[in-house]
Amino acid sequence: DQQVKQNSPSLSVQEGRISILNCDYTNSMFDYFLWYKKYPAEGPTFLISISSIKDKNEDGRFTVFLNKSAKHLSLHIVPSQPGDSAVYFCAASVYIWASNYQLIWGAGTKLIIKP
Amino acid sequence: ETGVTQSPTHLIKTRGQQVTLRCSSQSGHNTVSWYQQALGQGPQFIFQYYREEENGRGNFPPRFSGLQFPNYSSELNVNALELDDSALYLCASSFRTSVLGETQYFGPGTRLLVL
């Protein structure tokens, strides 16, 4: 039972264009979402996050949009650069107990930026 | 500021053996979470430690255990290794606050192969 789904295993985008990575979730109790980037042989690197009280958060070339009614979020990268080629994970934070939060992860989308 | 470090980077064990993986938290962080990432999947939450106590656990059997030390470093121990335990083990540190959704910062991981 996947609570966080990234339905595209891979995405290929031309350098300079916009990359849009999508993520769907099923649990309406999720209230904080994060995107991580992962290169081979490295741990995930935090990119950007969004709280459920917002519908958009921007940080440089990265923007995350949250549509709570559709239980959908997306990460936009503009413009895409060769160094953006990596696996991108969407994660949702869920409250367990006593201020303890667990991350529930999607399976990842491999982004390939073509020169 | 020192990031999250893990040791060893790679490890080969045989079925039935025991293994200990180590993690040093990022400076100033008081919470450590451990994840297992199988090939082609997102990380799966194993457990979390806060102030030297286990503070949440995912769907992993008791042969997965851990420790957190006063300096907030941590160990993951796995007993009676099985072939399916072969995976990348990720450690993440964060600073526990009362604010919803804490951002976790990851180490490079330990690649475990069980033969």
Coordinates of C-alpha atoms in Angstrom, one line a residue:
Chain A
D1 CA 0.0 0.0 0.0
Q2 CA 2.0 3.0 -1.3
Q3 CA 0.9 6.1 0.4
V4 CA 3.3 8.3 -1.7
K5 CA 3.5 7.6 -5.4
Q6 CA 5.8 8.8 -8.1
N7 CA 4.3 7.3 -11.2
S8 CA 7.0 8.2 -13.6
P9 CA 10.1 6.1 -13.1
S10 CA 12.1 8.4 -15.4
L11 CA 11.9 11.7 -17.2
S12 CA 14.0 13.1 -20.0
V13 CA 14.2 16.9 -20.5
Q14 CA 16.2 19.2 -22.8
E15 CA 18.8 21.4 -21.0
G16 CA 17.3 24.9 -20.4
R17 CA 13.7 23.7 -20.5
I18 CA 11.4 23.1 -17.5
S19 CA 11.4 19.8 -15.6
I20 CA 8.2 18.9 -13.9
L21 CA 8.3 16.0 -11.4
N22 CA 5.0 14.7 -10.0
C23 CA 4.0 13.1 -6.8
D24 CA 0.6 11.8 -5.5
Y25 CA -0.3 10.9 -1.9
T26 CA -3.3 9.1 -0.4
N27 CA -3.2 10.1 3.3
S28 CA -4.9 13.5 4.0
M29 CA -3.1 13.6 7.4
F30 CA 0.2 14.3 5.7
D31 CA 1.0 17.9 6.4
Y32 CA 4.6 18.5 5.3
F33 CA 6.2 17.4 2.1
L34 CA 9.8 17.3 1.0
W35 CA 11.8 16.8 -2.2
Y36 CA 15.2 15.1 -2.1
K37 CA 17.7 14.6 -4.9
K38 CA 20.0 11.6 -4.9
Y39 CA 23.1 11.0 -7.0
P40 CA 24.5 7.4 -7.3
A41 CA 26.6 6.4 -4.3
E42 CA 25.4 9.4 -2.2
G43 CA 22.7 9.9 0.3
P44 CA 19.6 11.9 -0.5
T45 CA 20.1 15.7 -0.5
F46 CA 17.3 17.9 0.8
L47 CA 16.0 20.3 -1.9
I48 CA 12.9 22.0 -0.9
S49 CA 9.8 21.5 1.3
I50 CA 6.3 22.7 1.6
S51 CA 3.8 22.8 4.5
S52 CA 0.2 22.0 3.9
I53 CA -0.8 25.5 4.8
K54 CA 0.8 26.7 1.6
D55 CA 0.3 25.9 -2.0
K56 CA 3.6 27.1 -3.4
N57 CA 7.2 27.4 -2.2
E58 CA 10.1 28.7 -4.3
D59 CA 13.8 28.5 -3.8
G60 CA 15.9 29.7 -6.8
R61 CA 15.3 27.4 -9.8
F62 CA 13.1 25.1 -7.7
T63 CA 9.4 25.5 -7.0
V64 CA 7.1 23.1 -5.3
F65 CA 3.3 23.3 -5.8
L66 CA 0.8 21.6 -3.5
N67 CA -2.8 20.8 -4.5
K68 CA -4.4 19.4 -1.3
S69 CA -7.7 18.7 -2.8
A70 CA -6.1 16.5 -5.5
K71 CA -3.5 15.2 -3.0
H72 CA -0.9 16.1 -5.6
L73 CA 2.4 17.9 -5.5
S74 CA 4.9 18.8 -8.2
L75 CA 8.5 20.0 -8.4
H76 CA 9.4 22.4 -11.1
I77 CA 13.0 23.0 -12.1
V78 CA 13.6 26.0 -14.4
P79 CA 15.8 26.2 -16.3
S80 CA 17.0 22.5 -16.2
Q81 CA 20.8 22.1 -16.0
P82 CA 23.0 19.0 -16.7
G83 CA 23.8 18.8 -12.9
D84 CA 20.1 18.3 -12.2
S85 CA 20.4 14.8 -13.6
A86 CA 19.6 12.6 -10.6
V87 CA 16.9 10.6 -8.9
Y88 CA 14.3 12.8 -7.2
F89 CA 12.3 11.5 -4.3
C90 CA 9.1 12.9 -2.9
A91 CA 8.5 12.4 0.8
A92 CA 5.7 13.1 3.2
S93 CA 6.0 13.7 6.9
V94 CA 3.6 11.9 9.1
Y95 CA 3.1 12.4 12.8
I96 CA 3.6 9.2 14.8
W97 CA 3.5 10.3 18.5
A98 CA 5.2 12.6 21.0
S99 CA 6.5 15.0 18.4
N100 CA 7.9 12.2 16.3
Y101 CA 7.6 12.5 12.6
Q102 CA 8.3 9.8 10.1
L103 CA 9.1 10.3 6.4
I104 CA 7.1 8.2 3.9
W105 CA 8.9 8.1 0.5
G106 CA 7.9 7.6 -3.1
A107 CA 9.9 5.3 -5.3
G108 CA 11.7 8.1 -7.1
T109 CA 11.9 9.6 -10.6
K110 CA 15.1 9.5 -12.5
L111 CA 15.6 12.8 -14.2
I112 CA 17.9 13.0 -17.3
I113 CA 18.8 16.4 -18.6
K114 CA 19.9 16.2 -22.3
P115 CA 22.5 18.7 -23.6
Chain B
E1 CA 29.5 22.5 10.2
T2 CA 30.1 18.8 9.8
G3 CA 27.5 16.8 7.8
V4 CA 26.2 13.3 8.5
T5 CA 28.8 10.6 8.1
Q6 CA 28.3 6.8 8.0
S7 CA 30.7 3.9 8.3
P8 CA 31.6 1.6 6.7
T9 CA 30.7 2.6 3.1
H10 CA 30.4 -1.0 1.9
L11 CA 30.1 -4.3 3.7
I12 CA 29.7 -8.0 2.7
K13 CA 28.3 -10.5 5.2
T14 CA 27.0 -14.0 5.0
R15 CA 23.5 -15.2 6.0
G16 CA 23.1 -15.6 9.8
Q17 CA 25.8 -13.2 10.7
Q18 CA 25.4 -9.9 12.6
V19 CA 26.3 -6.4 11.5
T20 CA 26.7 -3.0 13.1
L21 CA 26.5 0.2 11.1
R22 CA 27.5 3.6 12.4
C23 CA 26.3 7.1 12.0
S24 CA 27.5 10.5 13.2
S25 CA 24.9 13.2 13.2
Q26 CA 25.2 16.6 11.8
S27 CA 26.4 19.1 14.3
G28 CA 23.6 20.5 16.4
H29 CA 21.2 17.7 15.6
N30 CA 19.6 15.6 18.3
T31 CA 17.5 13.1 16.3
V32 CA 18.7 10.2 14.1
S33 CA 16.5 8.1 11.8
W34 CA 17.5 5.0 10.0
Y35 CA 16.2 3.9 6.6
Q36 CA 16.6 0.8 4.4
Q37 CA 16.6 1.4 0.6
A38 CA 16.3 -1.6 -1.7
L39 CA 17.3 -1.2 -5.3
G40 CA 14.7 0.8 -7.3
Q41 CA 12.7 1.8 -4.3
G42 CA 12.4 4.7 -2.0
P43 CA 13.8 4.5 1.5
Q44 CA 11.8 2.6 4.1
F45 CA 11.8 3.9 7.7
I46 CA 13.4 1.5 10.2
F47 CA 13.3 3.5 13.4
Q48 CA 14.2 6.9 15.0
Y49 CA 16.2 7.8 18.1
Y50 CA 15.7 11.0 20.1
R51 CA 17.7 11.7 23.3
E52 CA 19.0 8.1 23.3
E53 CA 15.6 6.4 23.2
E54 CA 13.8 4.7 20.3
N55 CA 11.1 7.1 19.3
G56 CA 9.2 5.4 16.6
R57 CA 9.6 2.3 14.5
G58 CA 8.7 1.1 11.0
N59 CA 7.6 -2.3 9.9
F60 CA 10.9 -4.1 10.7
P61 CA 11.4 -7.2 12.9
P62 CA 13.2 -7.0 16.4
R63 CA 16.4 -8.3 14.9
F64 CA 16.9 -4.7 13.7
S65 CA 17.9 -2.7 16.8
G66 CA 19.7 0.5 17.4
L67 CA 21.4 2.8 19.9
Q68 CA 21.9 6.5 20.2
F69 CA 24.8 7.9 22.2
P70 CA 25.1 11.1 24.3
N71 CA 26.9 12.8 21.5
Y72 CA 23.8 11.9 19.3
S73 CA 25.8 9.4 17.1
S74 CA 24.0 6.2 16.5
E75 CA 24.3 2.5 15.6
L76 CA 22.1 0.2 13.7
N77 CA 22.5 -3.5 14.5
V78 CA 21.0 -6.3 12.5
N79 CA 21.1 -9.9 13.8
A80 CA 20.6 -13.1 11.9
L81 CA 21.2 -11.5 8.5
E82 CA 19.0 -12.6 5.7
L83 CA 19.6 -12.3 2.0
D84 CA 16.8 -9.7 1.7
D85 CA 18.7 -7.5 4.1
S86 CA 20.9 -6.6 1.2
A87 CA 20.3 -2.9 0.7
L88 CA 21.6 0.6 1.1
Y89 CA 21.2 1.7 4.8
L90 CA 20.7 5.4 5.2
C91 CA 21.1 7.5 8.4
A92 CA 19.5 10.9 8.6
S93 CA 19.8 13.5 11.4
S94 CA 17.5 16.3 12.3
F95 CA 16.8 18.8 15.0
R96 CA 13.6 18.0 16.9
T97 CA 11.5 21.1 17.4
S98 CA 7.8 21.6 18.2
V99 CA 7.2 22.8 14.6
L100 CA 5.5 20.4 12.3
G101 CA 7.7 18.6 9.9
E102 CA 11.4 18.5 10.6
T103 CA 13.9 18.3 7.7
Q104 CA 16.2 15.3 7.7
Y105 CA 19.7 15.4 6.4
F106 CA 21.2 12.2 5.1
G107 CA 24.6 10.5 5.2
P108 CA 26.0 8.8 2.1
G109 CA 24.8 5.4 3.2
T110 CA 26.3 2.0 3.9
R111 CA 25.8 -0.6 1.1
L112 CA 25.3 -4.0 2.7
L113 CA 25.5 -7.2 0.7
V114 CA 24.4 -10.5 2.3
L115 CA 25.5 -13.7 0.6

